């Protein structure tokens, strides 16, 4: 027997619009919303501890973090709203999670975070690029390695010479320092 109760908040086709429809809370969206809101709260607490001394500029060191916190809060609120509405309305079927790809991306971030001070920005950034590309399904490892080296080198030169930002240096970056 066909159950006339749907979970997306709409009355079944051909049924009376006065039928009470169960609204199911979408837990994946709610979990993600809670994570976003917790991250926003932690960042807001951290930003509140930044000393904003009056400088020559009206924009202080808190400006960009406040924009990011606001964006996280808006996204979190949107996910809460979606969770109470039953999740994504047009999602026919949820795809299986690619745990290997997710692990490669997460591992790439961890490897870069912990190895950048030891091996330098360019090799660590290249490792991250290659691992994220592999996590997204790319199997052209040679092209990924070449693109990673070129991209991270351009970023390193642009940040260190163009914006005079200090980045961790390893053996490769010491070559660029010697060329100055």
PDB file of C-alpha atoms in Angstrom:
ATOM      1  CA  UNK A   1       0.000   0.000   0.000  1.00  0.00           C
ATOM      2  CA  UNK A   2       1.330   3.410  -0.959  1.00  0.00           C
ATOM      3  CA  UNK A   3       1.967   5.734   1.978  1.00  0.00           C
ATOM      4  CA  UNK A   4       0.631   9.259   1.236  1.00  0.00           C
ATOM      5  CA  UNK A   5       3.140  10.918   3.575  1.00  0.00           C
ATOM      6  CA  UNK A   6       6.172  12.489   1.931  1.00  0.00           C
ATOM      7  CA  UNK A   7       9.201  13.883   3.685  1.00  0.00           C
ATOM      8  CA  UNK A   8       9.899  16.903   1.497  1.00  0.00           C
ATOM      9  CA  UNK A   9       6.954  18.970   2.768  1.00  0.00           C
ATOM     10  CA  UNK A  10       4.802  18.597  -0.359  1.00  0.00           C
ATOM     11  CA  UNK A  11       1.506  16.766  -0.596  1.00  0.00           C
ATOM     12  CA  UNK A  12       1.669  13.650  -2.766  1.00  0.00           C
ATOM     13  CA  UNK A  13       0.442  13.958  -6.336  1.00  0.00           C
ATOM     14  CA  UNK A  14      -3.331  13.587  -6.467  1.00  0.00           C
ATOM     15  CA  UNK A  15      -3.730  13.877  -2.684  1.00  0.00           C
ATOM     16  CA  UNK A  16      -5.610  16.559  -0.851  1.00  0.00           C
ATOM     17  CA  UNK A  17      -3.401  19.576  -0.075  1.00  0.00           C
ATOM     18  CA  UNK A  18      -4.714  19.485   3.492  1.00  0.00           C
ATOM     19  CA  UNK A  19      -2.918  16.244   4.320  1.00  0.00           C
ATOM     20  CA  UNK A  20      -0.441  16.792   7.107  1.00  0.00           C
ATOM     21  CA  UNK A  21       2.996  16.000   5.713  1.00  0.00           C
ATOM     22  CA  UNK A  22       5.873  14.916   7.931  1.00  0.00           C
ATOM     23  CA  UNK A  23       8.839  17.257   7.783  1.00  0.00           C
ATOM     24  CA  UNK A  24      12.063  15.352   8.189  1.00  0.00           C
ATOM     25  CA  UNK A  25      15.136  17.098   9.500  1.00  0.00           C
ATOM     26  CA  UNK A  26      18.069  16.613   7.140  1.00  0.00           C
ATOM     27  CA  UNK A  27      20.886  15.671   9.498  1.00  0.00           C
ATOM     28  CA  UNK A  28      23.794  15.985   7.020  1.00  0.00           C
ATOM     29  CA  UNK A  29      22.886  19.606   6.323  1.00  0.00           C
ATOM     30  CA  UNK A  30      22.311  20.283  10.026  1.00  0.00           C
ATOM     31  CA  UNK A  31      25.656  18.721  10.960  1.00  0.00           C
ATOM     32  CA  UNK A  32      27.456  20.812   8.370  1.00  0.00           C
ATOM     33  CA  UNK A  33      25.603  23.926   9.554  1.00  0.00           C
ATOM     34  CA  UNK A  34      26.630  23.273  13.148  1.00  0.00           C
ATOM     35  CA  UNK A  35      30.270  22.840  12.065  1.00  0.00           C
ATOM     36  CA  UNK A  36      30.195  26.131  10.133  1.00  0.00           C
ATOM     37  CA  UNK A  37      28.639  27.983  13.054  1.00  0.00           C
ATOM     38  CA  UNK A  38      31.163  26.534  15.524  1.00  0.00           C
ATOM     39  CA  UNK A  39      34.047  27.567  13.254  1.00  0.00           C
ATOM     40  CA  UNK A  40      32.540  31.061  12.987  1.00  0.00           C
ATOM     41  CA  UNK A  41      32.223  31.281  16.780  1.00  0.00           C
ATOM     42  CA  UNK A  42      35.811  30.140  17.361  1.00  0.00           C
ATOM     43  CA  UNK A  43      37.100  32.606  14.772  1.00  0.00           C
ATOM     44  CA  UNK A  44      35.007  35.413  16.274  1.00  0.00           C
ATOM     45  CA  UNK A  45      36.529  34.684  19.673  1.00  0.00           C
ATOM     46  CA  UNK A  46      40.045  34.675  18.162  1.00  0.00           C
ATOM     47  CA  UNK A  47      39.426  37.911  16.249  1.00  0.00           C
ATOM     48  CA  UNK A  48      38.164  39.619  19.384  1.00  0.00           C
ATOM     49  CA  UNK A  49      41.665  39.149  20.836  1.00  0.00           C
ATOM     50  CA  UNK A  50      43.398  40.932  17.930  1.00  0.00           C
ATOM     51  CA  UNK A  51      44.596  44.300  19.057  1.00  0.00           C
ATOM     52  CA  UNK A  52      43.440  46.914  16.604  1.00  0.00           C
ATOM     53  CA  UNK A  53      45.723  49.883  17.110  1.00  0.00           C
ATOM     54  CA  UNK A  54      44.874  53.051  15.265  1.00  0.00           C
ATOM     55  CA  UNK A  55      47.008  53.235  12.178  1.00  0.00           C
ATOM     56  CA  UNK A  56      47.097  55.322   9.063  1.00  0.00           C
ATOM     57  CA  UNK A  57      44.482  53.048   7.499  1.00  0.00           C
ATOM     58  CA  UNK A  58      40.806  52.827   8.422  1.00  0.00           C
ATOM     59  CA  UNK A  59      40.830  49.091   7.718  1.00  0.00           C
ATOM     60  CA  UNK A  60      42.438  47.248  10.579  1.00  0.00           C
ATOM     61  CA  UNK A  61      43.622  43.679  10.976  1.00  0.00           C
ATOM     62  CA  UNK A  62      40.124  42.590  12.000  1.00  0.00           C
ATOM     63  CA  UNK A  63      38.393  43.614   8.757  1.00  0.00           C
ATOM     64  CA  UNK A  64      38.992  40.541   6.611  1.00  0.00           C
ATOM     65  CA  UNK A  65      38.369  38.016   9.399  1.00  0.00           C
ATOM     66  CA  UNK A  66      35.067  39.742  10.190  1.00  0.00           C
ATOM     67  CA  UNK A  67      34.017  39.427   6.540  1.00  0.00           C
ATOM     68  CA  UNK A  68      34.929  35.720   6.596  1.00  0.00           C
ATOM     69  CA  UNK A  69      33.106  35.144   9.901  1.00  0.00           C
ATOM     70  CA  UNK A  70      30.019  36.860   8.497  1.00  0.00           C
ATOM     71  CA  UNK A  71      30.140  34.675   5.384  1.00  0.00           C
ATOM     72  CA  UNK A  72      30.476  31.531   7.519  1.00  0.00           C
ATOM     73  CA  UNK A  73      27.509  32.597   9.626  1.00  0.00           C
ATOM     74  CA  UNK A  74      25.359  33.265   6.537  1.00  0.00           C
ATOM     75  CA  UNK A  75      26.309  29.880   5.069  1.00  0.00           C
ATOM     76  CA  UNK A  76      25.622  28.168   8.398  1.00  0.00           C
ATOM     77  CA  UNK A  77      22.214  29.828   8.630  1.00  0.00           C
ATOM     78  CA  UNK A  78      21.427  28.778   5.049  1.00  0.00           C
ATOM     79  CA  UNK A  79      22.293  25.171   5.881  1.00  0.00           C
ATOM     80  CA  UNK A  80      20.122  25.301   9.023  1.00  0.00           C
ATOM     81  CA  UNK A  81      17.251  26.545   6.875  1.00  0.00           C
ATOM     82  CA  UNK A  82      17.858  23.770   4.327  1.00  0.00           C
ATOM     83  CA  UNK A  83      18.011  21.177   7.101  1.00  0.00           C
ATOM     84  CA  UNK A  84      14.608  22.210   8.445  1.00  0.00           C
ATOM     85  CA  UNK A  85      13.165  22.240   4.925  1.00  0.00           C
ATOM     86  CA  UNK A  86      14.170  18.587   4.476  1.00  0.00           C
ATOM     87  CA  UNK A  87      17.483  18.987   2.699  1.00  0.00           C
ATOM     88  CA  UNK A  88      18.193  19.808  -0.901  1.00  0.00           C
ATOM     89  CA  UNK A  89      14.881  19.630  -2.726  1.00  0.00           C
ATOM     90  CA  UNK A  90      16.140  18.580  -6.137  1.00  0.00           C
ATOM     91  CA  UNK A  91      18.630  16.033  -4.919  1.00  0.00           C
ATOM     92  CA  UNK A  92      17.355  12.842  -6.501  1.00  0.00           C
ATOM     93  CA  UNK A  93      19.904  10.556  -4.932  1.00  0.00           C
ATOM     94  CA  UNK A  94      22.849  11.308  -2.758  1.00  0.00           C
ATOM     95  CA  UNK A  95      26.073  10.131  -4.277  1.00  0.00           C
ATOM     96  CA  UNK A  96      28.403   7.895  -2.374  1.00  0.00           C
ATOM     97  CA  UNK A  97      31.179   9.738  -0.593  1.00  0.00           C
ATOM     98  CA  UNK A  98      34.589   9.203  -2.150  1.00  0.00           C
ATOM     99  CA  UNK A  99      36.420   8.507   1.097  1.00  0.00           C
ATOM    100  CA  UNK A 100      39.764   7.969  -0.653  1.00  0.00           C
ATOM    101  CA  UNK A 101      39.509  11.345  -2.384  1.00  0.00           C
ATOM    102  CA  UNK A 102      38.437  13.041   0.825  1.00  0.00           C
ATOM    103  CA  UNK A 103      41.340  11.417   2.677  1.00  0.00           C
ATOM    104  CA  UNK A 104      43.819  12.550  -0.005  1.00  0.00           C
ATOM    105  CA  UNK A 105      42.638  16.161   0.220  1.00  0.00           C
ATOM    106  CA  UNK A 106      42.708  16.132   4.032  1.00  0.00           C
ATOM    107  CA  UNK A 107      46.098  14.434   4.094  1.00  0.00           C
ATOM    108  CA  UNK A 108      47.425  16.989   1.602  1.00  0.00           C
ATOM    109  CA  UNK A 109      46.397  19.836   3.892  1.00  0.00           C
ATOM    110  CA  UNK A 110      47.969  18.142   6.905  1.00  0.00           C
ATOM    111  CA  UNK A 111      51.195  17.336   5.021  1.00  0.00           C
ATOM    112  CA  UNK A 112      51.518  20.931   3.815  1.00  0.00           C
ATOM    113  CA  UNK A 113      50.824  22.335   7.271  1.00  0.00           C
ATOM    114  CA  UNK A 114      53.474  20.249   8.974  1.00  0.00           C
ATOM    115  CA  UNK A 115      56.134  20.126   6.268  1.00  0.00           C
ATOM    116  CA  UNK A 116      56.202  23.717   5.029  1.00  0.00           C
ATOM    117  CA  UNK A 117      58.667  24.926   7.654  1.00  0.00           C
ATOM    118  CA  UNK A 118      60.975  21.987   6.930  1.00  0.00           C
ATOM    119  CA  UNK A 119      60.940  21.647   3.138  1.00  0.00           C
ATOM    120  CA  UNK A 120      59.730  25.128   2.208  1.00  0.00           C
ATOM    121  CA  UNK A 121      56.683  26.666   0.556  1.00  0.00           C
ATOM    122  CA  UNK A 122      57.206  25.469  -3.014  1.00  0.00           C
ATOM    123  CA  UNK A 123      57.622  21.716  -2.310  1.00  0.00           C
ATOM    124  CA  UNK A 124      54.902  21.719   0.367  1.00  0.00           C
ATOM    125  CA  UNK A 125      52.484  23.628  -1.858  1.00  0.00           C
ATOM    126  CA  UNK A 126      53.298  21.310  -4.745  1.00  0.00           C
ATOM    127  CA  UNK A 127      52.556  18.268  -2.578  1.00  0.00           C
ATOM    128  CA  UNK A 128      49.216  19.792  -1.611  1.00  0.00           C
ATOM    129  CA  UNK A 129      48.350  20.531  -5.256  1.00  0.00           C
ATOM    130  CA  UNK A 130      49.209  16.997  -6.414  1.00  0.00           C
ATOM    131  CA  UNK A 131      47.305  15.347  -3.551  1.00  0.00           C
ATOM    132  CA  UNK A 132      44.204  17.498  -4.093  1.00  0.00           C
ATOM    133  CA  UNK A 133      44.298  16.796  -7.835  1.00  0.00           C
ATOM    134  CA  UNK A 134      44.544  13.064  -7.121  1.00  0.00           C
ATOM    135  CA  UNK A 135      41.736  13.378  -4.579  1.00  0.00           C
ATOM    136  CA  UNK A 136      39.539  14.985  -7.235  1.00  0.00           C
ATOM    137  CA  UNK A 137      40.233  12.053  -9.552  1.00  0.00           C
ATOM    138  CA  UNK A 138      43.037  13.274 -11.802  1.00  0.00           C
ATOM    139  CA  UNK A 139      45.314  10.475 -12.963  1.00  0.00           C
ATOM    140  CA  UNK A 140      47.691  12.660 -14.980  1.00  0.00           C
ATOM    141  CA  UNK A 141      50.328  12.750 -12.275  1.00  0.00           C
ATOM    142  CA  UNK A 142      53.139  14.100 -14.473  1.00  0.00           C
ATOM    143  CA  UNK A 143      51.049  17.050 -15.622  1.00  0.00           C
ATOM    144  CA  UNK A 144      49.862  17.650 -12.047  1.00  0.00           C
ATOM    145  CA  UNK A 145      53.434  17.717 -10.716  1.00  0.00           C
ATOM    146  CA  UNK A 146      54.590  20.113 -13.439  1.00  0.00           C
ATOM    147  CA  UNK A 147      51.573  22.402 -12.949  1.00  0.00           C
ATOM    148  CA  UNK A 148      52.069  22.321  -9.179  1.00  0.00           C
ATOM    149  CA  UNK A 149      55.725  23.316  -9.384  1.00  0.00           C
ATOM    150  CA  UNK A 150      55.031  26.130 -11.842  1.00  0.00           C
ATOM    151  CA  UNK A 151      52.016  27.440  -9.921  1.00  0.00           C
ATOM    152  CA  UNK A 152      53.613  27.359  -6.482  1.00  0.00           C
ATOM    153  CA  UNK A 153      56.793  28.958  -7.820  1.00  0.00           C
ATOM    154  CA  UNK A 154      54.819  31.816  -9.384  1.00  0.00           C
ATOM    155  CA  UNK A 155      52.810  32.236  -6.171  1.00  0.00           C
ATOM    156  CA  UNK A 156      55.999  32.183  -4.074  1.00  0.00           C
ATOM    157  CA  UNK A 157      57.710  34.819  -6.223  1.00  0.00           C
ATOM    158  CA  UNK A 158      54.572  36.964  -6.347  1.00  0.00           C
ATOM    159  CA  UNK A 159      54.059  36.863  -2.595  1.00  0.00           C
ATOM    160  CA  UNK A 160      57.679  37.257  -1.512  1.00  0.00           C
ATOM    161  CA  UNK A 161      58.821  39.807  -4.076  1.00  0.00           C
ATOM    162  CA  UNK A 162      55.600  41.494  -5.121  1.00  0.00           C
ATOM    163  CA  UNK A 163      53.949  41.763  -1.715  1.00  0.00           C
ATOM    164  CA  UNK A 164      57.077  41.268   0.432  1.00  0.00           C
ATOM    165  CA  UNK A 165      55.386  38.532   2.465  1.00  0.00           C
ATOM    166  CA  UNK A 166      57.727  36.225   4.328  1.00  0.00           C
ATOM    167  CA  UNK A 167      57.094  32.555   3.573  1.00  0.00           C
ATOM    168  CA  UNK A 168      58.900  29.487   4.915  1.00  0.00           C
ATOM    169  CA  UNK A 169      62.060  28.776   2.960  1.00  0.00           C
ATOM    170  CA  UNK A 170      63.557  25.437   2.111  1.00  0.00           C
ATOM    171  CA  UNK A 171      66.410  24.491  -0.221  1.00  0.00           C
ATOM    172  CA  UNK A 172      64.538  25.553  -3.371  1.00  0.00           C
ATOM    173  CA  UNK A 173      63.530  28.923  -1.941  1.00  0.00           C
ATOM    174  CA  UNK A 174      67.143  29.583  -0.889  1.00  0.00           C
ATOM    175  CA  UNK A 175      68.028  29.500  -4.607  1.00  0.00           C
ATOM    176  CA  UNK A 176      65.644  32.402  -5.181  1.00  0.00           C
ATOM    177  CA  UNK A 177      67.168  34.286  -2.253  1.00  0.00           C
ATOM    178  CA  UNK A 178      70.625  33.799  -3.740  1.00  0.00           C
ATOM    179  CA  UNK A 179      69.448  35.250  -7.092  1.00  0.00           C
ATOM    180  CA  UNK A 180      68.437  38.588  -5.543  1.00  0.00           C
TER     181      UNK A 180
END
